[in-house]
Coordinates of C-alpha atoms in Angstrom, one line a residue:
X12 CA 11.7 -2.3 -4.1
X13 CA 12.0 1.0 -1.5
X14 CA 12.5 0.4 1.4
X15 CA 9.9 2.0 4.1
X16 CA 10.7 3.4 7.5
X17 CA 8.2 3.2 10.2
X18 CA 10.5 6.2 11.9
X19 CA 13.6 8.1 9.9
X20 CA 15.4 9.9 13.0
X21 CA 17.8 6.7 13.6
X22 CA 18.8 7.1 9.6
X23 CA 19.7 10.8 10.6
X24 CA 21.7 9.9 12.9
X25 CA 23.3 7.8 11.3
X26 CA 24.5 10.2 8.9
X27 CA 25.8 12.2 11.4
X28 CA 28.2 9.6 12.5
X29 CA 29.0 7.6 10.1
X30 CA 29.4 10.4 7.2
X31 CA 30.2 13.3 9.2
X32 CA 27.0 15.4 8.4
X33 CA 24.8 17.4 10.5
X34 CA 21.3 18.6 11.0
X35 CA 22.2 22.1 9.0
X36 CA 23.9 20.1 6.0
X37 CA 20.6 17.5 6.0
X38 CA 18.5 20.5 6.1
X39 CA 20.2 22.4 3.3
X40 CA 19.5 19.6 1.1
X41 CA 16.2 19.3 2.5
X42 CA 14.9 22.5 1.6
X43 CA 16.6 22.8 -1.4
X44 CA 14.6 19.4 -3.0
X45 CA 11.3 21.3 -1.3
X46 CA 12.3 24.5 -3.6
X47 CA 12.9 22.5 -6.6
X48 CA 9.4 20.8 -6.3
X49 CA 7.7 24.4 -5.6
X50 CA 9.7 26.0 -8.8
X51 CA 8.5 23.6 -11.4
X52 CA 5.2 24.8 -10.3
X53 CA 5.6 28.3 -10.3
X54 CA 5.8 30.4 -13.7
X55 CA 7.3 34.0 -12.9
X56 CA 3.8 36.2 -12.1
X57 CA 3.1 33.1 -9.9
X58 CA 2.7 33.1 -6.1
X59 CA 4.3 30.0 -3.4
X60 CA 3.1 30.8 0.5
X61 CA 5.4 29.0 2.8
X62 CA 3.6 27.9 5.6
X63 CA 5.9 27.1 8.3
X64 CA 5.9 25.7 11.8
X65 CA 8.0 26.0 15.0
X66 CA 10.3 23.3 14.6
X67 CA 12.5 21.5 11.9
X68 CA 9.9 20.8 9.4
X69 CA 9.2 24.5 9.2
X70 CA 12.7 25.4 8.9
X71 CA 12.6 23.3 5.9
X72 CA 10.3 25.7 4.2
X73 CA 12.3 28.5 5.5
X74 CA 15.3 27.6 3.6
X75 CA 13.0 26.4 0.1
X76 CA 11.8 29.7 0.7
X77 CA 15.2 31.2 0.8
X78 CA 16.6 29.7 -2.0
X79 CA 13.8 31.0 -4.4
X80 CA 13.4 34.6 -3.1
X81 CA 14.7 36.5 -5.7
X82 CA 13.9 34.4 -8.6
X83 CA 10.3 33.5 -7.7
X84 CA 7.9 35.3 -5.5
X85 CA 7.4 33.7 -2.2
X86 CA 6.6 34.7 0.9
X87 CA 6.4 33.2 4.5
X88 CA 3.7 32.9 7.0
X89 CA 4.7 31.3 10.5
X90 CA 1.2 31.3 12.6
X91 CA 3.1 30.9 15.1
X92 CA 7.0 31.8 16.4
X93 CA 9.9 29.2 15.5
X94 CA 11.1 26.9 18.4
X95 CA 14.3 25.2 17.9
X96 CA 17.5 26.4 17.5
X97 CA 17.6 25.4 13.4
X98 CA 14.2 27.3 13.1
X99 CA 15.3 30.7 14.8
X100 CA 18.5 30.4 12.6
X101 CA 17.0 30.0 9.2
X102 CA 14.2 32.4 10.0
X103 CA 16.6 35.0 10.1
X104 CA 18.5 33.9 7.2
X105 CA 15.5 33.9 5.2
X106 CA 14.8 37.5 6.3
X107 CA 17.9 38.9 6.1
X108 CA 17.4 37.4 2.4
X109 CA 14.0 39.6 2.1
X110 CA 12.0 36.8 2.0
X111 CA 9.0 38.3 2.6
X112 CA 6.6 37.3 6.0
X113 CA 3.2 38.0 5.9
X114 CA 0.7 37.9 8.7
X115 CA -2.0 36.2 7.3
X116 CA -3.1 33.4 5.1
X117 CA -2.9 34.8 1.7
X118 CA -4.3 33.8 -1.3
X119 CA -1.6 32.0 -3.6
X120 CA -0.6 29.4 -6.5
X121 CA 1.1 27.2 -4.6
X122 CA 0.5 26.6 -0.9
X123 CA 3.7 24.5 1.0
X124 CA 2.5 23.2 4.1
X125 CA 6.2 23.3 6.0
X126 CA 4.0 23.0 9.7
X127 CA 4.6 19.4 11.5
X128 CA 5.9 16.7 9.4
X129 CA 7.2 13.8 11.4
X130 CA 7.6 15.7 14.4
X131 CA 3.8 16.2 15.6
X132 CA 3.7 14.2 18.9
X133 CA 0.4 15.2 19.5
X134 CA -3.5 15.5 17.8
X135 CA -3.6 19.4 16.5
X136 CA -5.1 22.0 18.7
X137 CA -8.2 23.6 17.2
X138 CA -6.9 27.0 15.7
X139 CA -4.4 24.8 13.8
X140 CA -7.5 22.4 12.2
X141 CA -9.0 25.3 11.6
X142 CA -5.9 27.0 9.8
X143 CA -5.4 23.3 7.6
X144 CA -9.1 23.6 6.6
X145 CA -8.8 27.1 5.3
X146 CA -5.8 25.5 3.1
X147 CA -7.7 22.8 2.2
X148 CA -9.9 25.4 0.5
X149 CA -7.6 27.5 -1.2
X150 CA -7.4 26.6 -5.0
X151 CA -3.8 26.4 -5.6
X152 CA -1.2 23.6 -6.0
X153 CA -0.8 21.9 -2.2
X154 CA 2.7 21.0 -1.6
X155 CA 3.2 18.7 1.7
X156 CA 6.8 18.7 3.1
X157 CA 8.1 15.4 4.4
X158 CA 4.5 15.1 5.4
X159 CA 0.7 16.4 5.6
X160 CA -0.4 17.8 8.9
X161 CA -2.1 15.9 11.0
X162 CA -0.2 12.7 10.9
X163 CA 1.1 12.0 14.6
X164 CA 4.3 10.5 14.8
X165 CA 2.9 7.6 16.5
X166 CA 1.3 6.4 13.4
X167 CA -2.3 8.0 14.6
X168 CA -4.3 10.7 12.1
X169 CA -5.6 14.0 13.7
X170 CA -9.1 14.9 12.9
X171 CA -7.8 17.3 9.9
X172 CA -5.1 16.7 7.2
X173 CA -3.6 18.8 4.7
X174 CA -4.7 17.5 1.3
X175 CA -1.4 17.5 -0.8
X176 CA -1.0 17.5 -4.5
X177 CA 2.4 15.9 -3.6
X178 CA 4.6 15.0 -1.0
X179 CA 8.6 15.6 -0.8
X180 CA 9.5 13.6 1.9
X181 CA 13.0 13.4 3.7
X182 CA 15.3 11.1 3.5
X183 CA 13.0 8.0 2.7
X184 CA 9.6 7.0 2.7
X185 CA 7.4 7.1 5.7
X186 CA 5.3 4.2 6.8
X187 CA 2.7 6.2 7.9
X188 CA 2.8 7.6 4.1
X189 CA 0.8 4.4 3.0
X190 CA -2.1 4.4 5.6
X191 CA -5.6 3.7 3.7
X192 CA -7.1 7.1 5.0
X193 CA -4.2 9.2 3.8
X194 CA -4.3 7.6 0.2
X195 CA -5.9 10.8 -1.2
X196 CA -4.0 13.0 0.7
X197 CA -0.3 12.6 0.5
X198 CA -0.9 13.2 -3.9
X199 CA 2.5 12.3 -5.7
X200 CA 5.1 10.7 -3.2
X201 CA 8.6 11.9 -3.6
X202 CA 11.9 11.1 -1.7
X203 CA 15.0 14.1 -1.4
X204 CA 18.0 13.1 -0.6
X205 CA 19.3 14.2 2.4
X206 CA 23.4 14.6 1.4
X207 CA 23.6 11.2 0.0
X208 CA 22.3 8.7 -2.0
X209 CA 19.6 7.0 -1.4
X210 CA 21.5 3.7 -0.8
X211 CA 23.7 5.1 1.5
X212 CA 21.6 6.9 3.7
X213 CA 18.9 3.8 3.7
X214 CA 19.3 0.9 6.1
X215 CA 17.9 -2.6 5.6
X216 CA 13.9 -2.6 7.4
X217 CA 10.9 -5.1 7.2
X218 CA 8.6 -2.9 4.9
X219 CA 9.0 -2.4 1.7
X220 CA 7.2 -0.4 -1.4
X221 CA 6.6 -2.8 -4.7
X222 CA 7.5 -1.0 -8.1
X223 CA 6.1 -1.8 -11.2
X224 CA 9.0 -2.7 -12.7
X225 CA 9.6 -5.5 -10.6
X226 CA 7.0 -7.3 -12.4
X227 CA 7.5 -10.8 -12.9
X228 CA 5.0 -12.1 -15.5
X229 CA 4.9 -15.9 -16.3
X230 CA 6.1 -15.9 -19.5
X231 CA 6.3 -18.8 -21.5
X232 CA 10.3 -19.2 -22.7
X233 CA 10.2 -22.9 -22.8
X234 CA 9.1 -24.4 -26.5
X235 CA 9.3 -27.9 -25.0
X236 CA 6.2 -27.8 -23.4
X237 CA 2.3 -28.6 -22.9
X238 CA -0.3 -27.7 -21.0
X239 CA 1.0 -29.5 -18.0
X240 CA 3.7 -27.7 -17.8
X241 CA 1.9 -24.6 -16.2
X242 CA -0.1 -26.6 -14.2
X243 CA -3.6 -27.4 -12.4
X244 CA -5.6 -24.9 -10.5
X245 CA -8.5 -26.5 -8.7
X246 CA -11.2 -24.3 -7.5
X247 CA -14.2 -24.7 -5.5
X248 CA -17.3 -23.9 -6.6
X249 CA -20.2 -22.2 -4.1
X250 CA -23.8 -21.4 -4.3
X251 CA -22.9 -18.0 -5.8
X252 CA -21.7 -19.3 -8.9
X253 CA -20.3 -16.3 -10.3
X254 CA -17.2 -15.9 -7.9
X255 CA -15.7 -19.3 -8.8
X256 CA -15.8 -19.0 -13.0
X257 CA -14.6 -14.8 -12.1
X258 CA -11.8 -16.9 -9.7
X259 CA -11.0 -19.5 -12.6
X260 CA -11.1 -16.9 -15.9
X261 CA -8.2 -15.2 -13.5
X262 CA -6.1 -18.5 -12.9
X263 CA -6.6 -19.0 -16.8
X264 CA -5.6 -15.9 -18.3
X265 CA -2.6 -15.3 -15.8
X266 CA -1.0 -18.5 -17.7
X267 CA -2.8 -21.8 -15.5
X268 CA -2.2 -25.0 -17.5
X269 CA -5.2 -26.6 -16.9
X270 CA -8.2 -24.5 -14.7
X271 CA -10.7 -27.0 -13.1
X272 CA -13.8 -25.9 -11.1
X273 CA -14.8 -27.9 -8.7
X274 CA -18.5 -29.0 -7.8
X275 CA -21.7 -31.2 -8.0
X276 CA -23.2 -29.1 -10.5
X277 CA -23.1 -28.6 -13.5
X278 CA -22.6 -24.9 -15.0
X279 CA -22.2 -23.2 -17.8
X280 CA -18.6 -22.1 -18.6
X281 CA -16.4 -21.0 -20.9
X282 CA -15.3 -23.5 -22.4
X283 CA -11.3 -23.3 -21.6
X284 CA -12.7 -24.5 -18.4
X285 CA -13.0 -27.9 -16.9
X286 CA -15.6 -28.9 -14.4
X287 CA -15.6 -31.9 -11.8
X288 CA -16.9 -33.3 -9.0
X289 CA -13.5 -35.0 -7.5
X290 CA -10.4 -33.4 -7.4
X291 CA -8.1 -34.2 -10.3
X292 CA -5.0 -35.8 -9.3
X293 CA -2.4 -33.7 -10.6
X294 CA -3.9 -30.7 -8.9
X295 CA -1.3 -28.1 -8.2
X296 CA -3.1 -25.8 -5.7
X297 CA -7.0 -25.3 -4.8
X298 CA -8.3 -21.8 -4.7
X299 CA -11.2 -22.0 -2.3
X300 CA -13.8 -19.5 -0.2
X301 CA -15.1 -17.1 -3.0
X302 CA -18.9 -17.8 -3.4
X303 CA -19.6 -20.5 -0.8
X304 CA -22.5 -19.7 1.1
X305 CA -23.2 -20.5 4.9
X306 CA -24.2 -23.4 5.8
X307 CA -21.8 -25.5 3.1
X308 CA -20.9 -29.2 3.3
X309 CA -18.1 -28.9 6.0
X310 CA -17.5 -32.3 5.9
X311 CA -16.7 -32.5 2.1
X312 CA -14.7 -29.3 2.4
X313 CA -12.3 -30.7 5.2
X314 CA -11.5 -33.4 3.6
X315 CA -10.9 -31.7 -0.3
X316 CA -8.2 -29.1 1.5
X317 CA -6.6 -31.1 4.6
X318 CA -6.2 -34.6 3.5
X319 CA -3.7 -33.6 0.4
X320 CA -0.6 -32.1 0.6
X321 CA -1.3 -29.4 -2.2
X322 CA -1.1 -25.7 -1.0
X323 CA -4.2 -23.5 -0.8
X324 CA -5.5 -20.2 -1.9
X325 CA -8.3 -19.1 0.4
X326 CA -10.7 -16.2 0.4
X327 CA -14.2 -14.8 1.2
X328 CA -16.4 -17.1 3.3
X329 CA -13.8 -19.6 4.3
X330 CA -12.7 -16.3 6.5
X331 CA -15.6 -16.3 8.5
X332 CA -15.6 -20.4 8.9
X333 CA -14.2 -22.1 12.0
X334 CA -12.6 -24.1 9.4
X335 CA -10.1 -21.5 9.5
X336 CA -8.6 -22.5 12.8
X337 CA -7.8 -26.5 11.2
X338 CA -6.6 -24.8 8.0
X339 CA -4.3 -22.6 10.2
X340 CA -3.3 -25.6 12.7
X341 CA -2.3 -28.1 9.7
X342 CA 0.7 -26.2 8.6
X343 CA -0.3 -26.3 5.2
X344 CA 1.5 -23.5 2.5
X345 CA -1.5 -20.9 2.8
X346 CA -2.3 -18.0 0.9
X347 CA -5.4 -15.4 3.1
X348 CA -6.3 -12.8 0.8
X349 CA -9.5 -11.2 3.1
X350 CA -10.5 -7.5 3.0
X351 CA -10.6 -5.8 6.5
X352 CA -14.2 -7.5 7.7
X353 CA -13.0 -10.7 7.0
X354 CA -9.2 -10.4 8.6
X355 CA -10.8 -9.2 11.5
X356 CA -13.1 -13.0 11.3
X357 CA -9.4 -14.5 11.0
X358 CA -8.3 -12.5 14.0
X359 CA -10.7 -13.3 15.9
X360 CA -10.4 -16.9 15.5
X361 CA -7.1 -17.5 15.5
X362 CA -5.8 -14.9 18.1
X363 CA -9.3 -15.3 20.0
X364 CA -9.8 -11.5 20.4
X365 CA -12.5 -9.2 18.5
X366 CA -11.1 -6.5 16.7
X367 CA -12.9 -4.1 14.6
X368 CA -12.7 -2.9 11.1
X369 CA -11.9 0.0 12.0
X370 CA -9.1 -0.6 14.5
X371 CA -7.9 -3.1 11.6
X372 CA -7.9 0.3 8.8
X373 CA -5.9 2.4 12.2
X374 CA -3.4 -0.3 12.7
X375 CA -3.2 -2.3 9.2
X376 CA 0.4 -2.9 9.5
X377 CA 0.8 -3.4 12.8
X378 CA -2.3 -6.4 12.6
X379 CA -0.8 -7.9 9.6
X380 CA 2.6 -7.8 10.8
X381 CA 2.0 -9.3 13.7
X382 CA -0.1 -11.9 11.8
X383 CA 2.7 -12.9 9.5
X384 CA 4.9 -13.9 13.1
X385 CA 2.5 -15.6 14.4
X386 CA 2.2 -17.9 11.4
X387 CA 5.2 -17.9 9.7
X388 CA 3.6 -20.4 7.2
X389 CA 1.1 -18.1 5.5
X390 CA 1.4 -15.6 3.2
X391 CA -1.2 -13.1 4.3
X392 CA -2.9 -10.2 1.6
X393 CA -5.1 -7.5 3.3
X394 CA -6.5 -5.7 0.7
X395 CA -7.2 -2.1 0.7
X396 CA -6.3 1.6 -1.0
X397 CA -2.7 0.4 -0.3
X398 CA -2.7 -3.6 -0.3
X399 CA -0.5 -5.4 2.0
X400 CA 1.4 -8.2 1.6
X401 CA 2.7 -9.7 4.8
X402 CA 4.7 -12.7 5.3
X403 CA 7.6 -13.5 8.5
X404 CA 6.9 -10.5 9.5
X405 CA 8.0 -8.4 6.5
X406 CA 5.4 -6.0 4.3
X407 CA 4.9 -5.2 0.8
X408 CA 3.2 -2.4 -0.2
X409 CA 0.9 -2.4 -3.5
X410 CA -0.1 1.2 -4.1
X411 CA -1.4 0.7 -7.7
X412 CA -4.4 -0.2 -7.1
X413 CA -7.4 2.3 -8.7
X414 CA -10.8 2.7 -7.7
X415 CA -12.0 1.4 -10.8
X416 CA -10.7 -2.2 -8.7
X417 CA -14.1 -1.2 -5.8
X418 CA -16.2 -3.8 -8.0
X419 CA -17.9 -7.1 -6.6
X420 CA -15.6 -9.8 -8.1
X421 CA -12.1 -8.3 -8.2
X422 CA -11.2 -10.4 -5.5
X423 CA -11.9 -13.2 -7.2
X424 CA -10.1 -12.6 -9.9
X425 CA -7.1 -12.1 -8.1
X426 CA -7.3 -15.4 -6.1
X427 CA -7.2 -16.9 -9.3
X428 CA -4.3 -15.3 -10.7
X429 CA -2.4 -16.0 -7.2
X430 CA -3.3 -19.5 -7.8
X431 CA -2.1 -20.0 -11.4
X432 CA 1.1 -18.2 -10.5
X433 CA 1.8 -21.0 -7.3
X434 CA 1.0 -23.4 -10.0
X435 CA 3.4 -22.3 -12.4
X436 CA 6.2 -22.5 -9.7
X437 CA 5.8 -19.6 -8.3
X438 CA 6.6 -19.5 -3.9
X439 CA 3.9 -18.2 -2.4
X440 CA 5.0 -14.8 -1.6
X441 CA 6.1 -14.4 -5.1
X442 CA 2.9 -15.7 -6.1
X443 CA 0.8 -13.2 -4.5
X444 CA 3.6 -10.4 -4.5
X445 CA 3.2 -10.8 -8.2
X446 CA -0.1 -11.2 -9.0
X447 CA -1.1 -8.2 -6.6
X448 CA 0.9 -6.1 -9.2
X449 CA -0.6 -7.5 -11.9
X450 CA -4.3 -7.3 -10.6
X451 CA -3.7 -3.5 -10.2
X452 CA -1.5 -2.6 -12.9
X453 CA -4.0 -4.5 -15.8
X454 CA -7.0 -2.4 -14.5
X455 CA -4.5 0.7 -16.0
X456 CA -4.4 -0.8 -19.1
X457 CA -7.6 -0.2 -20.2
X458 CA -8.9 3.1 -21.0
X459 CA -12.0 3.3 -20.3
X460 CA -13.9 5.0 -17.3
X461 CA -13.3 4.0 -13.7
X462 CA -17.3 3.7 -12.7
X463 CA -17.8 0.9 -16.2
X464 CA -15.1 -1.5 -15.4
X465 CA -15.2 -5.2 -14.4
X466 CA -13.5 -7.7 -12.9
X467 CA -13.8 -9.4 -17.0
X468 CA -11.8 -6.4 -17.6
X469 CA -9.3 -7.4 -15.5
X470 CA -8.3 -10.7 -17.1
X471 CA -8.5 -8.4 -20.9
X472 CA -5.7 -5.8 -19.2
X473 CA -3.8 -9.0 -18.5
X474 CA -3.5 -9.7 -22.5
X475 CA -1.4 -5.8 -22.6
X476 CA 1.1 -5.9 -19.2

């Protein structure tokens, strides 16, 4: 796992006084990972525009620009004069360089947008939406440095954003990188070192970005074995039958034991599936939410999740269900896996305020965060372009997820798999830490169109990873 910053100044610092480096050396190193990134782009009749702001961030470009004049053509265009001291300085390196300046936008094959980065403190002024928008429309390769424009350093997204191909960012990844609205505008995420490795300039924080190689599938080493080994995931069945066999062909293929669906009716299921009315008594977890419809037998419900000691997946409808607030109050191990509209049901019931889903999608972390404190007990998922993982007050950030995943019953699928992983001996922040990858990472596996896929799908991807 990276570590993820929600600001990078105090790392900066640090390397000042603790390494001995300074703003100039950081910056030297900056712009010279910005130039490599532009270079691989560029063949030699090819174009890069710097386009640089009045502060740091466009000194960055001034110095990428530096290092390729002569070499590569490049040229600068600063809409608007350089501010600090590091700007005024490499400005006039770069032109006593030749690094050409223009006084326009020009039309180019690669566009660097060197304007803000992490140091906009403010929502851009309209001649500088206007200038993003116009680079927006160019067709070259869109280079961000350290970040797009329009991300304010409090976390907040200006109106307009520069639409990057790829992202070098400083030091260390950004928070704000990983918001849901920027997840088709930050392209390719890379980190340049700023002076040092990336193990010394880092410092231990609460967020964190999952790689795929961390991937820890149940696999089966143990030849003494049977099926009870990998034990029993119980799952209730709703009016909407679908969502509980989706749910329990997950928990199956992700390596369950035993997969028992739960329910007065009979249906017809695969046949790898069990069906009962009563829950079997060497249960390992219940997986519970997906397909129940309003009103249900609350009664029945209680009493299958609360009076047992067994810990519980729950999703969909339960979200919405005053049920919640016992579930929550009996200190039971819980796994929440709700998309926005449904966290923001939890929210209200358990922190008795009504928040939107769209303040939820402007403040994901800071709402699951805070979350994961208040109920140190549950391991919270809040799905999404970039899906969350919160738990104590720590975040793990999925970004693997494709849109080929936007599919009624994908969610099903993965409380399933989240479920057969708890009952396999999984904790429950591994559990769902390691299904989450899984979920996303099998819907790669297959190559077949984004728009055809199905949450089926997902459980064939599963046979590959």
């Amino acid at each position: 796992m990276h570590y993820i910053y929600e600001e990078t100044q105090t790392l900066d610092e640090r390397a000042y006084t603790t390494f001995g480096l300074n703003p100039e050396i950081l910056m030297e190193h900056a712009g010279s990972a910005l130039a490599k990134a532009v270079k691989k782009k560029l063949t030699c009749q090819q174009k890069a525009l710097f386009v640089c702001g009045v502060g740091n961030n466009g000194a960055d470009g001034m110095v990428a620009a530096r290092l390729l004049h002569g070499a590569n053509n490049v040229s600068l265009y600063l809409p608007f004069p350089p501010k600090s001291s590091l700007a005024k300085l490499q400005l006039k390196r770069a032109m006593q360089a030749g690094v050409p300046i223009v006084e326009n936008l020009i039309d180019a094959d690669v566009y660097v947008d060197a304007l803000f980065g992490a140091g906009l403190n403010r929502p851009l002024d309209g001649f500088t939406c206007n200038l993003i928008d116009a680079l927006n429309a160019k067709e070259g390769y869109k280079i961000a440095c350290d970040m797009p424009s329009g991300i304010v350093n409090d976390l907040s997204l200006s109106s307009t954003i520069f639409n990057a191909h790829e992202t070098i960012t400083m030091g260390a990844l950004k928070l704000c990188l990983f918001h849901d609205a920027l997840k088709d505008s930050v392209g390719k995420i890379k980190v340049a070192p700023l002076g040092l490795s990336r193990n010394l300039y880092a410092l231990p924080s609460p967020f964190y970005l999952l790689q795929k190689n961390e991937l820890k599938l149940p696999l089966r080493t143990k030849k003494n074995c049977n099926k009870g080994t990998f034990g029993h995931v119980a799952i209730v069945q709703g009016n909407k039958e679908g969502a509980a066999l989706l749910a329990g062909m997950g928990a199956f293929h992700f390596g369950a034991g035993l997969v028992t669906l739960l329910g007065e009716r009979k249906r017809k299921t695969p046949p790898y599936l069990i069906q009962a009315s009563t829950l079997p008594k060497k249960s390992s977890v219940i997986v519970a939410g997906m397909g129940l419809e309003m009103p249900f037998d609350t009664v029945w419900l209680r009493h299958l999740l609360l009076e047992n000691t067994l810990p519980l997946v729950i999703d969909a409808s339960l979200c919405h269900h005053e049920l919640m607030l016992e579930l929550l109050a009996s200190k039971k191990p819980l796994v929440l896996t709700p998309h926005p509209k449904e966290f923001s049901s939890i929210w209200h019931f358990t922190c008795n305020e009504k928040v939107s889903v769209e303040q939820i999608q402007a403040n994901r972390f800071f709402y699951a965060k805070t979350f994961s404190k208040r109920f140190p007990h549950i391991t919270l998922l809040l799905k999404g372009a970039n899906t969350i993982i919160a738990h104590q007050g720590e975040l793990y950030i999925n970004t693997y997820g494709t849109p080929a995943l936007a599919k009624g019953g994908s969610g099903d699928v993965l409380a399933g798999m989240i479920g057969a992983l708890i009952a396999q001996g999984y904790s429950l922040k591994e559990a769902t830490i390691h299904a989450s990858l899984a979920h996303a990472l099998a819907s790669k596996k297959l190559t077949c169109n984004t728009f055809a896929f199905t949450p089926i799908d997902i459980c064939k991807g599963l046979k590959c990873l």
